[in-house]
Short mmCIF file of C-alpha atoms in Angstrom, two decimals:
data_model
loop_
_atom_site.label_atom_id
_atom_site.label_comp_id
_atom_site.label_asym_id
_atom_site.label_seq_id
_atom_site.Cartn_x
_atom_site.Cartn_y
_atom_site.Cartn_z
CA MET A 30 90.01 101.32 3.54
CA ASN A 31 92.85 99.47 5.26
CA ALA A 32 92.08 101.39 8.48
CA LEU A 33 88.48 100.16 8.40
CA LEU A 34 89.59 96.60 7.68
CA ALA A 35 92.03 96.80 10.58
CA VAL A 36 89.25 97.91 12.94
CA VAL A 37 87.02 95.02 11.80
CA TYR A 38 89.95 92.62 12.10
CA TRP A 39 90.83 93.62 15.67
CA LEU A 40 87.21 93.64 16.82
CA SER A 41 86.75 90.15 15.36
CA LEU A 42 90.00 88.91 16.89
CA VAL A 43 89.08 90.17 20.35
CA ALA A 44 85.54 88.79 20.08
CA VAL A 45 86.91 85.33 19.16
CA ILE A 46 89.64 85.20 21.80
CA TYR A 47 87.94 86.95 24.71
CA PRO A 48 85.38 84.24 25.67
CA TYR A 49 88.14 81.60 25.93
CA LEU A 50 90.99 83.59 27.49
CA GLY A 51 89.91 87.12 28.40
CA TYR A 52 86.68 86.14 30.16
CA PRO A 53 88.22 83.69 32.67
CA LEU A 54 91.06 86.16 33.24
CA THR A 55 88.52 88.93 33.96
CA LEU A 56 86.70 86.69 36.44
CA TRP A 57 89.97 85.71 38.11
CA LEU A 58 91.13 89.33 38.47
CA ALA A 59 87.73 90.50 39.72
CA THR A 60 87.55 87.84 42.41
CA ARG A 61 91.10 88.64 43.50
CA VAL A 62 90.32 92.34 43.81
CA ARG A 63 86.95 92.20 45.53
CA GLY A 64 87.07 88.66 46.94
CA ALA A 65 85.25 85.58 45.69
CA TYR A 66 81.81 84.64 46.96
CA ARG A 67 81.87 81.52 49.12
CA PRO A 68 78.65 79.76 50.19
CA PRO A 69 78.15 79.34 53.94
CA ALA A 70 79.66 76.28 55.59
CA PRO A 71 77.39 73.22 55.58
CA SER A 72 75.01 73.11 58.53
CA ALA A 73 74.16 69.87 60.31
CA ASP A 74 70.70 71.34 60.99
CA PHE A 75 69.96 71.89 57.28
CA VAL A 76 68.81 68.56 55.84
CA PRO A 77 65.94 69.29 53.41
CA SER A 78 63.88 66.58 51.78
CA VAL A 79 65.17 65.71 48.30
CA THR A 80 63.69 64.24 45.13
CA VAL A 81 66.04 63.01 42.43
CA MET A 82 64.44 63.25 38.98
CA ILE A 83 66.02 60.95 36.38
CA SER A 84 65.15 61.64 32.76
CA ALA A 85 65.09 58.52 30.62
CA TYR A 86 64.42 57.53 27.05
CA ASN A 87 65.31 53.90 26.27
CA GLU A 88 67.88 53.66 29.07
CA ALA A 89 67.49 49.96 29.91
CA ALA A 90 71.21 49.40 29.40
CA VAL A 91 72.20 51.74 32.24
CA LEU A 92 69.11 52.30 34.39
CA GLU A 93 69.55 49.35 36.74
CA ALA A 94 73.03 50.59 37.65
CA LYS A 95 71.73 54.16 37.94
CA LEU A 96 69.03 53.16 40.43
CA ASP A 97 71.54 51.11 42.43
CA ASN A 98 73.85 54.12 42.50
CA THR A 99 71.12 56.59 43.46
CA LEU A 100 69.60 54.52 46.25
CA ALA A 101 73.05 53.94 47.75
CA ILE A 102 73.65 57.69 48.17
CA ASP A 103 74.35 58.84 51.71
CA TYR A 104 71.20 60.76 52.65
CA PRO A 105 68.44 60.14 55.24
CA ARG A 106 66.14 57.51 53.79
CA GLU A 107 62.96 59.17 55.01
CA LEU A 108 63.91 62.43 53.23
CA PHE A 109 64.90 60.91 49.91
CA THR A 110 62.75 59.91 46.90
CA VAL A 111 63.42 59.11 43.24
CA VAL A 112 61.19 59.84 40.25
CA VAL A 113 62.08 58.38 36.86
CA VAL A 114 60.53 60.30 33.96
CA SER A 115 60.23 58.00 30.95
CA ASP A 116 59.68 59.63 27.58
CA ALA A 117 57.63 56.79 26.04
CA SER A 118 60.52 54.32 26.39
CA ASP A 119 59.98 51.01 24.60
CA ASP A 120 63.09 49.02 25.52
CA GLY A 121 62.15 47.80 29.00
CA THR A 122 63.13 50.98 30.85
CA ASP A 123 59.72 51.30 32.50
CA GLU A 124 59.67 47.67 33.62
CA ILE A 125 63.03 48.14 35.36
CA VAL A 126 61.63 51.09 37.33
CA GLN A 127 58.42 49.26 38.17
CA ARG A 128 60.31 46.26 39.53
CA ARG A 129 62.46 48.54 41.69
CA ALA A 130 59.42 50.52 42.88
CA ALA A 131 57.83 47.26 44.06
CA LEU A 132 60.84 46.68 46.30
CA ASP A 133 61.49 50.26 47.41
CA PRO A 134 58.62 52.74 47.93
CA ARG A 135 61.00 55.66 47.47
CA VAL A 136 61.08 54.96 43.72
CA SER A 137 58.27 55.95 41.35
CA LEU A 138 57.74 56.15 37.59
CA TYR A 139 56.10 58.82 35.48
CA ARG A 140 55.64 57.70 31.89
CA GLN A 141 54.75 59.88 28.91
CA GLU A 142 52.67 57.70 26.62
CA GLU A 143 53.63 59.83 23.63
CA ARG A 144 57.24 60.82 23.05
CA ARG A 145 57.37 64.58 23.59
CA GLY A 146 60.88 65.22 24.86
CA LYS A 147 62.65 65.68 28.17
CA THR A 148 61.23 69.09 29.06
CA ALA A 149 57.62 68.01 28.56
CA GLY A 150 58.30 65.05 30.85
CA LEU A 151 59.82 67.22 33.55
CA ASN A 152 56.87 69.63 33.42
CA ARG A 153 54.57 66.76 34.38
CA GLY A 154 57.01 64.72 36.41
CA ILE A 155 57.75 67.60 38.77
CA GLU A 156 54.25 67.14 40.19
CA PHE A 157 55.47 63.85 41.69
CA ALA A 158 58.54 65.48 43.22
CA HIS A 159 57.65 66.23 46.82
CA GLY A 160 61.13 67.13 48.09
CA GLU A 161 62.00 70.67 49.11
CA VAL A 162 64.97 70.29 46.79
CA VAL A 163 64.84 68.68 43.34
CA VAL A 164 68.00 67.17 41.87
CA PHE A 165 67.98 66.68 38.10
CA SER A 166 70.01 63.81 36.71
CA ASP A 167 70.61 61.77 33.58
CA ALA A 168 70.30 58.00 33.52
CA ASN A 169 73.99 57.41 32.84
CA ALA A 170 75.32 59.89 35.43
CA MET A 171 76.72 57.99 38.41
CA TYR A 172 77.02 59.99 41.65
CA GLU A 173 79.57 59.78 44.43
CA THR A 174 77.92 58.78 47.70
CA ASN A 175 78.16 62.30 49.19
CA ALA A 176 76.96 64.09 46.04
CA ILE A 177 73.44 64.93 47.28
CA ARG A 178 74.68 66.29 50.61
CA GLU A 179 77.14 68.46 48.72
CA LEU A 180 74.48 69.67 46.30
CA VAL A 181 72.03 70.76 48.98
CA ALA A 182 74.60 72.23 51.40
CA PRO A 183 74.88 75.69 49.74
CA LEU A 184 71.08 76.07 49.79
CA VAL A 185 71.32 76.89 53.48
CA ASP A 186 71.85 80.40 52.10
CA PRO A 187 68.36 81.62 51.06
CA ALA A 188 69.93 83.79 48.34
CA ILE A 189 71.00 80.69 46.43
CA GLY A 190 68.43 79.19 44.07
CA TYR A 191 70.39 76.48 42.26
CA VAL A 192 73.56 74.48 42.74
CA VAL A 193 75.52 72.87 39.91
CA GLY A 194 77.70 69.85 40.52
CA ALA A 195 80.80 68.67 38.67
CA ALA A 196 80.11 66.17 35.91
CA HIS A 197 83.29 64.33 34.93
CA TYR A 198 83.83 62.10 31.93
CA SER A 199 84.83 58.60 32.95
CA ASP A 200 86.17 57.83 29.47
CA SER A 201 87.99 61.06 28.65
CA GLU A 202 91.08 59.35 27.23
CA ASP A 203 89.41 56.80 24.96
CA GLY A 204 87.43 56.81 21.76
CA GLU A 205 87.11 59.24 18.88
CA SER A 206 85.86 62.41 20.57
CA GLN A 207 86.33 61.79 24.28
CA ALA A 208 89.83 63.27 24.62
CA SER A 209 88.83 66.63 23.14
CA GLU A 210 85.51 66.70 25.00
CA GLY A 211 87.26 65.78 28.26
CA LEU A 212 89.80 68.59 27.86
CA TYR A 213 87.04 71.05 26.97
CA TRP A 214 84.97 69.97 29.96
CA ARG A 215 87.87 70.34 32.40
CA TYR A 216 88.18 73.92 31.15
CA GLU A 217 84.42 74.38 31.65
CA LEU A 218 84.60 73.12 35.24
CA ALA A 219 87.36 75.60 36.06
CA LEU A 220 85.25 78.34 34.47
CA LYS A 221 82.21 77.36 36.54
CA GLU A 222 84.25 77.78 39.71
CA LEU A 223 85.35 81.26 38.64
CA GLU A 224 81.78 82.21 37.70
CA SER A 225 80.46 80.98 41.02
CA GLY A 226 82.92 83.18 42.89
CA PHE A 227 82.15 86.21 40.71
CA GLY A 228 78.37 86.06 40.40
CA SER A 229 76.44 82.99 39.26
CA VAL A 230 77.12 79.88 37.23
CA VAL A 231 75.74 80.37 33.71
CA GLY A 232 73.32 77.49 33.34
CA GLY A 233 72.87 74.14 35.02
CA ASP A 234 74.01 70.66 34.03
CA GLY A 235 71.43 68.02 33.17
CA ALA A 236 73.64 65.36 34.76
CA ILE A 237 73.83 66.95 38.21
CA TYR A 238 72.19 70.12 39.47
CA ALA A 239 69.73 71.01 42.19
CA ILE A 240 67.09 73.70 42.66
CA ARG A 241 64.62 74.72 45.33
CA ARG A 242 61.34 73.02 44.44
CA GLU A 243 59.39 76.29 44.51
CA LEU A 244 61.72 77.76 41.85
CA PHE A 245 60.57 75.43 39.09
CA TRP A 246 58.11 77.02 36.67
CA PRO A 247 56.47 75.18 33.74
CA LEU A 248 58.59 75.38 30.60
CA ARG A 249 57.74 75.30 26.93
CA GLU A 250 58.32 71.88 25.44
CA ASP A 251 61.11 73.14 23.18
CA ASP A 252 62.93 74.86 26.08
CA ILE A 253 66.23 73.44 27.30
CA ASN A 254 65.43 72.93 30.96
CA ASP A 255 68.94 73.06 32.47
CA PHE A 256 69.56 76.46 30.87
CA VAL A 257 66.11 78.07 30.97
CA ASN A 258 65.32 77.18 34.58
CA PRO A 259 68.55 78.80 35.87
CA LEU A 260 67.77 81.90 33.77
CA GLN A 261 64.34 82.06 35.41
CA ILE A 262 65.90 81.69 38.86
CA ILE A 263 68.37 84.51 38.16
CA ALA A 264 65.49 86.67 36.90
CA ALA A 265 63.74 85.96 40.22
CA GLY A 266 66.66 87.52 42.08
CA LYS A 267 68.48 84.37 43.25
CA ARG A 268 71.99 83.22 42.42
CA GLY A 269 73.45 79.93 41.25
CA VAL A 270 76.66 78.41 42.57
CA PHE A 271 79.02 75.60 41.63
CA ASN A 272 80.10 72.93 44.11
CA PRO A 273 83.00 70.88 42.71
CA ARG A 274 82.67 68.40 45.59
CA ALA A 275 79.29 67.22 44.25
CA ARG A 276 80.62 64.84 41.61
CA ALA A 277 79.04 62.66 38.94
CA TYR A 278 80.62 60.54 36.24
CA GLU A 279 79.25 59.82 32.77
CA GLU A 280 80.36 58.77 29.31
CA SER A 281 80.86 61.31 26.56
CA ALA A 282 79.81 60.84 22.94
CA ASP A 283 81.88 58.11 21.31
CA SER A 284 82.17 59.87 17.95
CA PHE A 285 82.53 63.37 16.57
CA ALA A 286 79.34 62.90 14.55
CA LYS A 287 77.28 62.35 17.70
CA GLU A 288 79.03 65.21 19.47
CA PHE A 289 78.33 67.49 16.49
CA ARG A 290 74.61 66.67 16.57
CA ARG A 291 74.49 67.17 20.34
CA LYS A 292 76.15 70.60 20.16
CA ARG A 293 73.87 71.67 17.33
CA ARG A 294 70.77 70.73 19.34
CA ILE A 295 72.03 72.38 22.53
CA VAL A 296 72.85 75.70 20.86
CA ASN A 297 69.58 75.65 18.93
CA ARG A 298 67.65 75.42 22.19
CA SER A 299 69.98 77.69 24.18
CA TRP A 300 69.82 80.49 21.61
CA ARG A 301 66.04 80.28 21.72
CA ALA A 302 66.23 80.50 25.51
CA VAL A 303 68.22 83.74 25.31
CA LEU A 304 65.69 85.22 22.89
CA ARG A 305 62.77 84.21 25.11
CA TYR A 306 64.12 84.84 28.59
CA GLY A 307 67.01 87.25 28.12
CA GLY A 308 64.72 90.24 28.58
CA ALA A 309 63.62 89.03 32.02
CA VAL A 310 67.25 88.53 33.01
CA ARG A 311 68.16 92.06 31.91
CA LYS A 312 65.26 93.50 33.92
CA ALA A 313 66.48 91.70 37.06
CA ASN A 314 69.11 94.42 37.63
CA ASN A 315 71.96 91.91 37.55
CA PRO A 316 74.57 93.39 35.16
CA ALA A 317 77.22 90.94 36.37
CA PHE A 318 75.17 87.99 35.13
CA VAL A 319 74.31 89.71 31.84
CA PHE A 320 78.04 90.16 31.29
CA GLN A 321 78.66 86.49 32.13
CA LEU A 322 75.88 85.29 29.83
CA THR A 323 77.20 87.39 26.95
CA ALA A 324 80.85 86.41 27.38
CA HIS A 325 80.37 82.73 28.20
CA LYS A 326 77.59 81.83 25.81
CA ILE A 327 76.59 84.39 23.18
CA LEU A 328 80.03 85.41 21.93
CA ARG A 329 81.07 81.76 21.65
CA TRP A 330 78.06 80.85 19.53
CA PHE A 331 79.10 83.42 16.92
CA ALA A 332 82.79 82.52 16.90
CA MET A 333 82.65 80.85 13.47
CA PRO A 334 81.23 83.85 11.55
CA LEU A 335 83.77 86.03 13.36
CA LEU A 336 86.57 83.70 12.27
CA VAL A 337 85.38 83.97 8.66
CA LEU A 338 85.31 87.76 9.00
CA LEU A 339 88.77 87.61 10.52
CA GLY A 340 90.07 85.69 7.53
CA LEU A 341 88.41 87.97 4.98
CA THR A 342 89.92 91.11 6.51
CA ASN A 343 93.24 89.40 7.15
CA VAL A 344 94.03 88.74 3.47
CA PRO A 345 94.17 92.37 2.21
CA LEU A 346 95.87 93.53 5.42
CA ALA A 347 98.58 90.89 5.03
CA ALA A 348 99.12 91.99 1.42
CA ALA A 349 99.51 95.68 2.36
CA PRO A 350 102.99 97.21 2.88
CA GLY A 351 104.23 96.62 6.44
CA GLY A 352 101.63 93.96 7.09
CA ARG A 353 104.06 91.52 8.71
CA PHE A 354 101.85 90.95 11.78
CA TYR A 355 98.84 90.25 9.56
CA GLU A 356 100.93 87.84 7.49
CA LEU A 357 101.75 85.87 10.64
CA SER A 358 98.12 86.03 11.73
CA LEU A 359 96.92 84.74 8.36
CA PHE A 360 99.49 81.96 8.45
CA GLY A 361 98.33 80.93 11.94
CA LEU A 362 94.68 80.92 10.90
CA LEU A 363 95.36 78.86 7.78
CA ALA A 364 97.59 76.47 9.75
CA SER A 365 94.79 75.83 12.24
CA VAL A 366 92.41 74.97 9.39
CA VAL A 367 94.97 72.67 7.76
CA LEU A 368 95.57 70.88 11.07
CA ALA A 369 91.83 70.47 11.60
CA LEU A 370 91.42 69.01 8.10
CA LYS A 371 94.35 66.69 8.73
CA ALA A 372 92.70 65.44 11.92
CA ARG A 373 89.50 64.86 9.98
CA ARG A 374 91.37 62.85 7.35
CA ASP A 375 93.21 60.82 10.02
CA LEU A 376 89.94 59.98 11.75
CA ALA A 377 88.41 58.92 8.42
CA VAL A 378 91.09 56.24 8.06
CA ALA A 379 91.00 55.26 11.75
CA ALA A 380 94.39 56.87 12.47
CA GLN A 381 95.15 58.77 15.67
CA PRO A 382 95.54 62.51 14.94
CA HIS A 383 98.12 64.71 16.64
CA LYS A 384 96.68 66.25 19.84
CA LEU A 385 96.99 69.82 18.52
CA ALA A 386 95.22 68.87 15.28
CA TYR A 387 92.59 67.06 17.37
CA LEU A 388 91.99 70.21 19.40
CA PHE A 389 91.59 72.45 16.34
CA TYR A 390 89.24 69.93 14.74
CA TYR A 391 87.09 69.86 17.86
CA PHE A 392 87.13 73.67 18.07
CA TYR A 393 85.92 74.10 14.50
CA LEU A 394 83.46 71.25 14.86
CA VAL A 395 81.62 72.72 17.85
CA ASN A 396 81.64 76.24 16.43
CA ILE A 397 80.18 75.13 13.09
CA ALA A 398 77.56 73.18 15.06
CA ALA A 399 76.73 76.34 17.02
CA VAL A 400 76.17 78.37 13.86
CA LEU A 401 73.97 75.64 12.41
CA GLY A 402 71.99 75.45 15.65
CA ILE A 403 71.23 79.19 15.42
CA TRP A 404 70.50 78.84 11.71
CA ASP A 405 68.01 76.07 12.53
CA GLU A 406 66.21 78.40 14.93
CA SER A 407 66.06 81.16 12.29
CA ARG A 408 64.31 78.67 9.97
CA GLY A 409 61.84 77.62 12.65
CA ILE A 410 63.53 74.24 13.27
CA ARG A 411 63.27 73.48 16.98
CA HIS A 412 64.85 70.44 18.56
CA SER A 413 62.84 69.15 21.53
CA LYS A 414 63.62 65.42 21.59
CA TRP A 415 66.52 63.25 20.57
CA ASP A 416 68.40 60.02 21.17
CA HIS A 417 71.08 60.07 23.86
CA VAL A 418 74.76 60.00 22.86
CA ARG A 419 74.95 56.26 23.52
CA SER A 420 72.37 55.55 20.82
CA SER A 421 73.57 53.79 17.70
CA GLY A 422 71.33 55.96 15.54
CA THR A 423 72.88 58.23 12.90
#
C-alpha cells in the first residue's frame, strides 16, 4: 500500500512543480540545444495597414487618455485606424468616442445596444476593422509610441499569425494584490519569451496582441477571444511569437477579491476553449504546441486537486518507518498553508503580510479560483461578460 501511495505522491509532486519550474527549464534547455526561433529583422518595406480595436464597457474614466495615447502612436496616419467596441456602455463612454470621431476620421464607434460581452462585440466590430493587421487592446492599456511598429514587425514572416506584446503593471508595488500579481506577471513574460523561441506563445493578451486580419474567425459569445483565436491560428498552421519590445502598461486588480473573480472567469472560459478547440490543435500536427498547452495551462489549472492529493498521500507516508523525507515534505506543505492563512488574516486587518506569506496566499488563491472556474463549466455556468477590475462592484 505504501508503494502505491508513494507513486501517487511523486506523480502529484511532479505534476504540481513541473509547470512552474520544469517547464521553463525544458524550454530553456531545448532552445539552447537546437537554437531559439528568432523572427526576421524588421523590414522598412513592410508597413501594413493597422486597425486598433479597443474593447470598452463603462470606460469613461480612462477612455479619453486611451484615445490620446493611441492616436499619438508612431505609425503612418493614412494606414492607421481605431475602432472602439462599446458593450452597451451607459457612463458616457460612447459620447467620448463620438466627440473624438468628429475631430479625427480615423476613430469610429461600434456600439452593442444590448450588453452581450466582449467577444460578441468583437465578432461584429471586426467588420469595421479594415486594416491588414488588427491589434486588440483594452481601454486602460497605454502603449509606448513604438508599440504598433514592434507588434507588426514579426508579421513580415508569413509563417507568423499572431504577435503578443508585453503588458506591464504600472502599479506592481502598491495596493493589496498588485505586488503578487506583478511578480507573477514578470514570470509570465519571461515564460512567453521562452515559448516564442521554442514554438509558439500559448495564448494572446487582451491588452496588446496583433493578428493578421484574415485569421479572425467568428467566435462563440462565451469564448475567450485572446485564447481561442490564437488556438485557431495554431490549428491553421501558423505560429505565434512574443515581442517584448511592444510594451503596454495597465493597472492590476486593486484587491485579492477582484483578482480571484477575474482568475475564476478566465479559467472557466479557457477550459471551455480547450474542450472546444483542443481537438483541432491536436490535428494540426504540432506536438510542440500541444506539449506547451498542456504544461503551461492544463496542468496548472489542476494544481489544487493535486496538492490535496499530495497532502492525503503524504500523511501515511510520513508516519511510516523511515519516512523522514515525507515528514519534511508534509511540514513544508503545512507551513505554506499556515503562511497563506496568516497573510489572509493580516490583509483582513489591513496589515502588510510578509512577502513569502503573500506569495503563498496568491498561489493558493489563483489555484482555488482555477478549480472553481472548471467546476463552473461542469455545472453549465459560462462567464461571457463582467465588470473590469477597476469597477467598484463586488
